[in-house]
XYZ file of C-alpha atoms in Angstrom:
524
model
C 69.064 32.436 -65.293
C 67.057 35.619 -64.887
C 68.131 38.658 -62.881
C 65.852 41.353 -61.504
C 67.288 44.831 -60.945
C 65.635 47.122 -58.397
C 66.804 50.639 -59.271
C 66.169 53.347 -56.658
C 66.722 56.611 -58.486
C 65.327 58.764 -55.687
C 67.416 57.077 -53.003
C 69.031 60.348 -51.874
C 65.532 61.731 -51.225
C 63.885 58.579 -49.908
C 66.325 58.053 -47.036
C 64.874 61.241 -45.517
C 61.352 61.381 -46.941
C 60.362 57.888 -45.813
C 60.310 59.170 -42.214
C 57.563 61.638 -43.158
C 54.020 60.769 -42.238
C 51.573 60.778 -45.195
C 50.035 64.031 -43.921
C 53.445 65.731 -44.148
C 54.258 64.582 -47.697
C 52.789 67.754 -49.218
C 55.504 69.986 -47.775
C 58.349 70.921 -50.208
C 61.528 69.014 -49.366
C 64.941 68.962 -51.072
C 68.298 67.244 -50.595
C 71.360 69.430 -51.190
C 74.933 68.559 -52.123
C 76.482 70.553 -49.275
C 79.647 72.671 -49.509
C 80.036 76.413 -50.063
C 77.723 76.546 -53.087
C 75.212 73.736 -52.493
C 72.982 72.554 -55.294
C 69.772 70.564 -55.318
C 70.466 66.825 -55.585
C 66.844 65.654 -55.309
C 63.443 67.239 -54.712
C 60.035 65.822 -53.924
C 56.886 66.443 -55.941
C 55.811 69.434 -53.844
C 59.185 71.112 -54.422
C 58.954 70.356 -58.132
C 55.540 72.013 -58.291
C 57.141 75.105 -56.769
C 59.637 75.255 -59.657
C 62.657 73.668 -57.942
C 64.803 71.543 -60.261
C 67.809 69.240 -59.928
C 71.271 70.965 -60.006
C 69.642 74.271 -59.101
C 71.411 76.427 -56.526
C 69.890 76.045 -53.066
C 69.643 79.830 -52.801
C 67.410 79.853 -55.880
C 65.314 77.029 -54.432
C 64.790 78.988 -51.209
C 63.671 81.978 -53.232
C 61.036 79.831 -54.950
C 59.843 78.086 -51.758
C 60.940 79.830 -48.531
C 59.309 77.121 -46.360
C 61.134 74.248 -48.067
C 62.693 71.607 -45.761
C 66.388 71.135 -46.525
C 68.839 68.342 -45.668
C 72.376 67.665 -46.885
C 72.963 64.434 -48.761
C 73.891 61.479 -46.548
C 75.890 58.900 -48.509
C 76.264 56.586 -45.522
C 72.482 56.515 -45.096
C 72.087 55.666 -48.782
C 74.557 52.781 -48.456
C 72.692 51.512 -45.385
C 69.398 51.749 -47.292
C 70.816 49.644 -50.130
C 71.900 47.039 -47.606
C 68.442 47.013 -46.056
C 66.755 46.472 -49.424
C 69.273 43.707 -50.205
C 68.435 42.103 -46.866
C 64.730 42.234 -47.711
C 65.435 40.636 -51.099
C 67.082 37.667 -49.357
C 63.572 36.594 -48.321
C 62.885 35.846 -52.010
C 66.225 34.501 -53.276
C 69.607 33.575 -51.780
C 71.515 35.246 -54.638
C 71.475 39.031 -54.045
C 74.139 41.647 -54.764
C 74.465 45.434 -54.571
C 75.172 47.493 -57.694
C 76.407 50.889 -56.563
C 75.274 53.562 -56.302
C 71.536 52.853 -56.283
C 70.565 49.342 -57.427
C 70.012 45.814 -56.126
C 70.384 42.723 -58.331
C 68.602 39.465 -57.464
C 68.558 36.137 -59.294
C 64.857 35.182 -59.371
C 64.358 32.290 -61.780
C 65.192 29.462 -59.384
C 62.847 30.662 -56.631
C 59.901 31.711 -58.818
C 57.876 28.525 -58.248
C 58.085 28.940 -54.470
C 56.191 32.239 -54.715
C 53.576 31.209 -57.254
C 55.385 32.186 -60.455
C 57.670 34.942 -61.659
C 55.057 37.755 -61.967
C 53.898 37.256 -58.398
C 57.468 37.100 -57.106
C 58.416 40.359 -58.812
C 55.238 42.038 -57.584
C 55.947 41.010 -54.011
C 59.519 42.256 -54.239
C 58.392 45.672 -55.440
C 55.633 45.882 -52.831
C 58.119 44.960 -50.133
C 60.483 47.765 -51.166
C 57.618 50.267 -51.408
C 56.450 49.318 -47.909
C 59.889 50.334 -46.625
C 59.450 53.813 -48.085
C 61.610 53.464 -51.214
C 60.602 53.951 -54.822
C 62.107 51.248 -57.052
C 62.038 50.619 -60.799
C 62.298 46.975 -61.863
C 63.887 45.437 -64.954
C 64.411 41.795 -65.900
C 67.219 40.332 -68.050
C 69.360 37.169 -68.404
C 72.528 38.976 -67.191
C 73.067 41.297 -64.213
C 74.687 44.074 -66.283
C 71.865 44.014 -68.822
C 69.273 44.197 -66.034
C 70.965 47.314 -64.601
C 71.169 49.002 -68.033
C 67.523 48.276 -68.826
C 66.434 49.632 -65.441
C 68.406 52.831 -65.981
C 66.819 53.173 -69.407
C 63.288 52.812 -67.956
C 62.719 49.738 -70.091
C 59.773 47.907 -68.544
C 59.744 45.129 -71.172
C 61.429 42.031 -69.682
C 64.058 40.124 -71.679
C 63.978 36.380 -71.050
C 66.518 35.021 -73.521
C 70.150 35.894 -74.148
C 69.562 35.949 -77.895
C 67.148 38.868 -77.438
C 69.688 41.019 -75.576
C 71.322 42.409 -78.709
C 68.118 44.022 -79.951
C 67.263 45.308 -76.467
C 70.662 46.842 -75.623
C 71.902 48.262 -78.922
C 69.801 51.485 -78.818
C 70.704 52.320 -75.206
C 72.898 55.401 -74.555
C 76.471 54.792 -73.444
C 75.912 57.252 -70.601
C 73.977 54.527 -68.787
C 77.131 52.434 -68.430
C 79.520 52.793 -65.500
C 82.234 54.577 -67.519
C 84.374 57.510 -66.466
C 83.547 60.963 -67.802
C 86.707 61.166 -69.936
C 85.911 57.948 -71.812
C 82.338 59.060 -72.469
C 83.504 62.484 -73.722
C 86.068 60.936 -76.096
C 83.546 58.484 -77.531
C 80.940 61.232 -77.902
C 83.430 63.397 -79.780
C 83.899 60.479 -82.184
C 80.140 60.141 -82.654
C 79.859 56.978 -80.527
C 76.892 57.555 -78.176
C 75.020 54.227 -78.081
C 75.742 50.720 -76.857
C 75.434 49.333 -80.401
C 77.844 51.886 -81.883
C 80.486 51.045 -79.284
C 80.026 47.298 -79.754
C 80.475 47.667 -83.555
C 83.989 49.141 -83.150
C 87.043 46.878 -83.588
C 87.569 45.184 -80.240
C 91.376 45.263 -80.261
C 91.500 48.986 -81.017
C 88.762 49.713 -78.474
C 90.710 47.863 -75.786
C 93.993 49.647 -76.613
C 92.358 53.073 -76.566
C 90.035 52.729 -73.556
C 91.257 49.628 -71.707
C 89.683 46.229 -71.184
C 86.978 47.591 -68.846
C 84.814 48.921 -71.663
C 85.122 45.759 -73.771
C 84.465 43.470 -70.800
C 81.387 45.482 -69.828
C 79.945 45.130 -73.329
C 80.562 41.367 -73.318
C 79.103 40.858 -69.825
C 75.950 42.754 -70.767
C 75.375 40.515 -73.787
C 76.125 37.291 -71.892
C 79.327 36.588 -73.835
C 81.529 36.796 -70.755
C 81.088 35.783 -67.140
C 79.433 38.424 -64.983
C 80.270 37.471 -61.375
C 78.768 39.536 -58.561
C 79.781 39.624 -54.916
C 76.867 38.111 -52.967
C 75.484 40.224 -50.169
C 75.470 38.869 -46.596
C 73.661 40.720 -43.783
C 75.904 42.076 -40.994
C 76.047 40.138 -37.693
C 74.470 43.051 -35.785
C 71.628 45.352 -36.760
C 72.117 49.089 -36.308
C 70.279 51.572 -38.487
C 69.924 55.335 -38.382
C 66.867 57.104 -39.761
C 67.553 60.823 -40.346
C 64.406 62.921 -40.151
C 63.591 65.554 -42.814
C 63.008 68.144 -40.086
C 63.460 68.169 -36.289
C 60.538 66.630 -34.401
C 59.605 67.671 -30.870
C 56.570 65.384 -30.450
C 57.063 61.787 -29.326
C 53.882 60.696 -31.092
C 55.240 61.940 -34.425
C 58.298 59.692 -34.028
C 56.147 56.570 -34.188
C 56.042 56.534 -37.991
C 59.838 56.634 -38.272
C 60.211 53.945 -35.597
C 57.844 51.746 -37.569
C 60.084 52.092 -40.638
C 63.123 51.002 -38.633
C 61.264 48.078 -37.077
C 60.367 46.703 -40.512
C 64.038 46.916 -41.488
C 64.943 45.054 -38.306
C 62.321 42.392 -39.059
C 63.791 41.856 -42.538
C 67.292 41.505 -41.087
C 66.073 39.020 -38.476
C 64.244 36.986 -41.123
C 67.331 36.835 -43.351
C 69.435 35.518 -40.464
C 66.771 33.251 -38.932
C 66.883 35.122 -35.615
C 64.587 36.811 -33.130
C 65.499 39.894 -31.124
C 65.675 39.609 -27.338
C 67.050 43.009 -26.349
C 67.074 46.207 -28.403
C 67.746 49.896 -27.869
C 66.309 53.055 -29.386
C 68.420 56.238 -29.397
C 66.974 59.648 -30.259
C 69.605 62.158 -31.414
C 68.712 65.771 -30.784
C 69.553 68.840 -32.860
C 73.205 69.709 -33.418
C 73.191 72.930 -31.426
C 71.533 71.103 -28.508
C 74.216 68.406 -28.570
C 76.861 71.132 -28.567
C 75.496 72.332 -25.216
C 76.108 68.898 -23.719
C 72.600 67.420 -23.924
C 73.025 63.645 -24.344
C 70.853 61.588 -26.714
C 67.659 60.132 -25.294
C 68.062 56.378 -24.950
C 65.416 53.723 -24.355
C 66.332 50.055 -23.928
C 63.924 47.162 -23.963
C 64.216 43.423 -23.295
C 61.541 41.108 -24.644
C 60.191 38.149 -22.747
C 61.092 35.811 -25.634
C 62.822 36.139 -29.039
C 60.504 37.864 -31.544
C 60.644 39.357 -35.021
C 57.015 40.128 -35.902
C 56.873 43.855 -36.795
C 53.461 44.308 -35.139
C 54.837 42.915 -31.884
C 57.976 45.075 -31.896
C 56.154 48.249 -32.934
C 53.589 47.785 -30.170
C 56.122 47.491 -27.354
C 58.286 50.323 -28.701
C 55.294 52.657 -28.962
C 54.467 51.894 -25.335
C 58.015 52.795 -24.334
C 58.062 55.939 -26.485
C 54.903 57.205 -24.812
C 56.781 57.383 -21.491
C 59.661 59.513 -22.862
C 59.801 63.260 -22.286
C 61.945 64.862 -24.995
C 64.391 67.507 -23.703
C 64.851 68.875 -27.245
C 63.683 68.212 -30.846
C 64.911 64.984 -32.481
C 66.643 64.913 -35.874
C 67.651 61.223 -36.122
C 66.488 57.845 -34.758
C 68.842 54.888 -34.218
C 67.571 51.336 -33.641
C 70.039 48.650 -32.523
C 69.719 44.936 -31.826
C 71.667 44.408 -28.602
C 70.924 40.703 -28.235
C 69.402 38.085 -30.520
C 68.586 34.386 -30.321
C 67.695 31.660 -32.779
C 64.014 31.627 -33.676
C 62.408 28.441 -34.907
C 60.443 28.619 -38.143
C 56.875 27.458 -38.611
C 55.321 25.122 -41.124
C 53.482 26.654 -44.067
C 49.748 26.025 -44.259
C 47.907 24.369 -47.088
C 45.121 26.965 -47.150
C 45.493 30.752 -47.577
C 43.820 31.457 -44.246
C 46.441 29.345 -42.477
C 49.013 32.058 -43.157
C 46.781 34.929 -42.009
C 47.053 35.482 -38.296
C 46.932 38.400 -35.915
C 50.123 38.937 -33.996
C 49.403 38.843 -30.268
C 51.844 40.823 -28.172
C 52.709 38.797 -25.039
C 51.371 40.313 -21.838
C 54.808 40.376 -20.243
C 56.195 42.612 -22.999
C 53.281 45.037 -22.805
C 53.502 45.231 -19.021
C 57.238 45.897 -19.064
C 56.896 48.525 -21.788
C 54.150 50.325 -19.884
C 55.268 49.873 -16.257
C 59.041 49.661 -16.646
C 61.562 46.831 -16.435
C 61.757 46.865 -12.628
C 57.992 46.598 -12.175
C 57.716 43.103 -13.675
C 59.604 40.033 -12.498
C 59.557 36.337 -13.328
C 58.755 33.694 -10.720
C 60.724 30.509 -11.258
C 60.036 27.187 -9.563
C 62.620 25.738 -7.178
C 63.274 22.159 -6.105
C 61.720 22.781 -2.691
C 58.808 21.154 -0.818
C 58.109 24.114 1.497
C 55.513 26.313 -0.270
C 57.080 29.566 0.974
C 60.374 28.756 -0.739
C 59.161 26.889 -3.827
C 59.840 29.863 -6.086
C 62.188 32.805 -6.510
C 61.946 36.148 -8.267
C 64.227 36.866 -11.214
C 64.456 39.682 -13.718
C 62.384 39.214 -16.862
C 65.542 39.587 -18.959
C 66.204 35.927 -18.086
C 63.344 34.768 -20.227
C 61.808 31.284 -20.112
C 62.470 30.931 -23.858
C 66.192 31.092 -23.255
C 66.573 29.327 -19.913
C 64.056 26.539 -20.447
C 62.898 26.940 -16.812
C 59.189 27.065 -16.037
C 58.164 30.493 -14.790
C 55.324 32.916 -14.191
C 55.206 36.675 -14.541
C 54.410 38.847 -11.563
C 54.038 42.607 -11.105
C 55.532 44.090 -7.941
C 53.130 45.861 -5.565
C 53.835 47.896 -2.455
C 52.813 46.390 0.898
C 50.423 48.982 2.231
C 48.152 47.032 4.577
C 47.946 43.958 6.783
C 44.262 43.415 6.044
C 43.783 39.694 5.180
C 41.472 40.376 2.244
C 43.881 42.890 0.699
C 46.731 40.523 1.441
C 44.983 37.765 -0.475
C 44.393 40.021 -3.476
C 47.970 41.256 -3.670
C 49.628 37.878 -3.186
C 52.543 37.214 -5.459
C 52.783 33.463 -5.260
C 50.956 31.405 -7.831
C 50.007 27.784 -7.425
C 51.677 26.746 -10.653
C 55.143 27.068 -9.155
C 54.127 24.846 -6.243
C 52.556 22.417 -8.653
C 55.787 22.249 -10.669
C 57.929 21.623 -7.588
C 55.511 18.944 -6.414
C 55.689 17.206 -9.781
C 59.466 17.193 -9.508
C 59.298 15.730 -6.004
C 56.680 12.971 -6.351
C 54.748 11.169 -9.067
C 51.410 11.847 -7.282
C 50.548 15.541 -7.348
C 48.603 16.946 -4.420
C 46.176 19.821 -5.086
C 47.607 23.333 -4.865
C 45.688 26.620 -4.534
C 45.416 29.251 -7.233
C 46.622 31.954 -4.807
C 49.083 31.421 -1.993
C 49.223 34.048 0.760
C 52.569 35.661 1.431
C 52.104 34.905 5.148
C 49.808 32.253 6.551
C 46.949 33.681 8.659
C 45.999 32.080 11.970
C 42.368 31.000 11.948
C 41.830 30.859 15.717
C 38.151 31.154 16.636
C 37.105 31.423 12.980
C 36.849 27.639 12.769
C 34.578 27.459 15.782
C 32.006 30.032 14.581
C 30.643 27.785 11.835
C 31.786 24.347 10.754
C 34.378 23.986 7.955
C 34.335 20.929 5.670
C 37.623 19.096 5.045
C 37.529 17.833 1.449
C 41.023 16.419 0.996
C 44.012 15.648 3.164
C 45.998 15.461 5.203
C 49.190 16.010 3.243
C 52.245 16.070 5.524
C 55.010 18.506 4.591
C 57.978 18.281 6.933
C 61.274 19.834 5.893
C 63.918 22.483 6.556
C 65.644 21.149 9.698
C 69.052 21.923 8.154
C 68.599 25.684 7.612
C 66.700 26.696 10.744
C 63.402 27.225 8.891
C 61.948 23.814 9.604
C 58.249 23.036 9.945
C 55.909 20.110 10.233
C 52.473 20.709 8.755
C 49.390 18.729 7.778
C 47.679 20.435 4.805
C 43.978 20.083 3.957
C 41.687 21.271 1.179
C 38.705 22.767 2.999
C 35.406 24.496 2.275
C 34.521 27.573 4.321
C 30.975 28.437 5.470
C 30.930 30.947 2.590
C 31.570 28.091 0.090
C 35.178 29.170 -0.554
C 37.673 26.408 -1.294
C 40.843 27.097 0.679
C 44.157 25.493 1.620
C 44.693 25.236 5.371
C 47.176 23.457 7.574
C 47.669 22.420 11.153
C 51.011 23.287 12.659
C 52.761 20.367 14.385
C 56.112 22.088 14.631
C 56.359 21.620 18.408
C 55.372 17.977 18.326
C 51.795 18.482 19.514
C 48.813 16.834 17.826
C 46.446 19.740 18.449
C 48.492 22.530 16.849
C 47.058 25.816 15.639
C 45.212 26.072 12.312
C 46.370 28.475 9.562
C 44.936 29.671 6.254
C 47.577 29.504 3.499
C 45.815 29.876 0.144
C 42.649 30.133 -1.958
C 41.612 27.867 -4.799
C 40.110 29.545 -7.875
């Protein structure tokens, strides 16, 4: 087997710097160790150009670059970043493990053919990590320990066979191995500084002096002992925090960081075969603002159907962000998956263009993100013959994808006028719901209008001014005697003098044959 090691040496810096927009990358930025005498743990290229170096006192760094952005090291964020990269790697192989403090190990030989060969698989893995804002160095070896050592040694030459490991590992410094400082100091005092020098020592004496850990590590690296690794499994719920390098007081500037989090969410959803239905975005403000009692800014969003396409999620979240007014600058973004559902896969295409497709954001999601959750409702068909009661309004959170019920989306509008023309334009009842209920009631489906008026309009003398043409009908609908809302109507499809196709009925509720005529809907 072959193992690829993705080593992220600048992880302490990348967990902050990846939230920077490309235009902000030129500003000096450092990560400090914290404490009473903080030192520089990592620095970006701009800080390095200013003369700032690793292990330098922060006070000296500030003297060299007074405008440098400074953040304390966040070990929990680094651990979460490793888990995110491991989750992304699960898209390429089922065998992934984490090698603390800054590496991911993936077995790649058995899945190479699926991705068009080993070189293409490794290239895609590196590109995927880079797209998430992390810088990774890759090494390839027949054992996990050897892959980690070669990555730490910046050895770009892959090793494909176990028999070649001896020549590749012998010159490597012992400092690259996960040994305690006391063991390394003792071996260095004895002149043992390389992997080969340590392996040449008598094994029994080496084990008595330094324990079995050193001997076992040497054997595992060379493939002469089993090298088991705990496989990584994504957590059952996604929740990730993106600390920002500097406080941000502009909602538009948060979009880049939100996009980073969305891609992490998409990788987690892909690894678990899920789509997100409901998610929340929390913006944490500066520490001194929180101390005054200002709560975090929270935005929740429910999708019309389970989704995991990054373009889809980023689009709806940007719409929601645009409506937020920040009470104070933001220093961290938290994205959480509140509800998920199984998402069916799709068949791979035979041609390259079959896999290239533009993600279309459903209209319901864009409307809800722009207008608000309460402004958009779902109309669901009911088992009812009476047109007025053949549907009901429900919240969009009860999505058709999860309930299996046919539905239509409707935006609420205020009732501001009784004018018939305005009433027709603002109607909220769609013919599809009536069509569905009719299909459930009878095998023969009568025609239904594209727009149904909220209240039928009496025609009165309108019919006598110019002749109307009856094209279809009558269709008798008689129901509702049990709930006090009974009616007896004969419906017709008619053509008006203005060539409009409408749905009209004659009311026979009182048992008369010459009841009043009403207009109830318009055909498209």
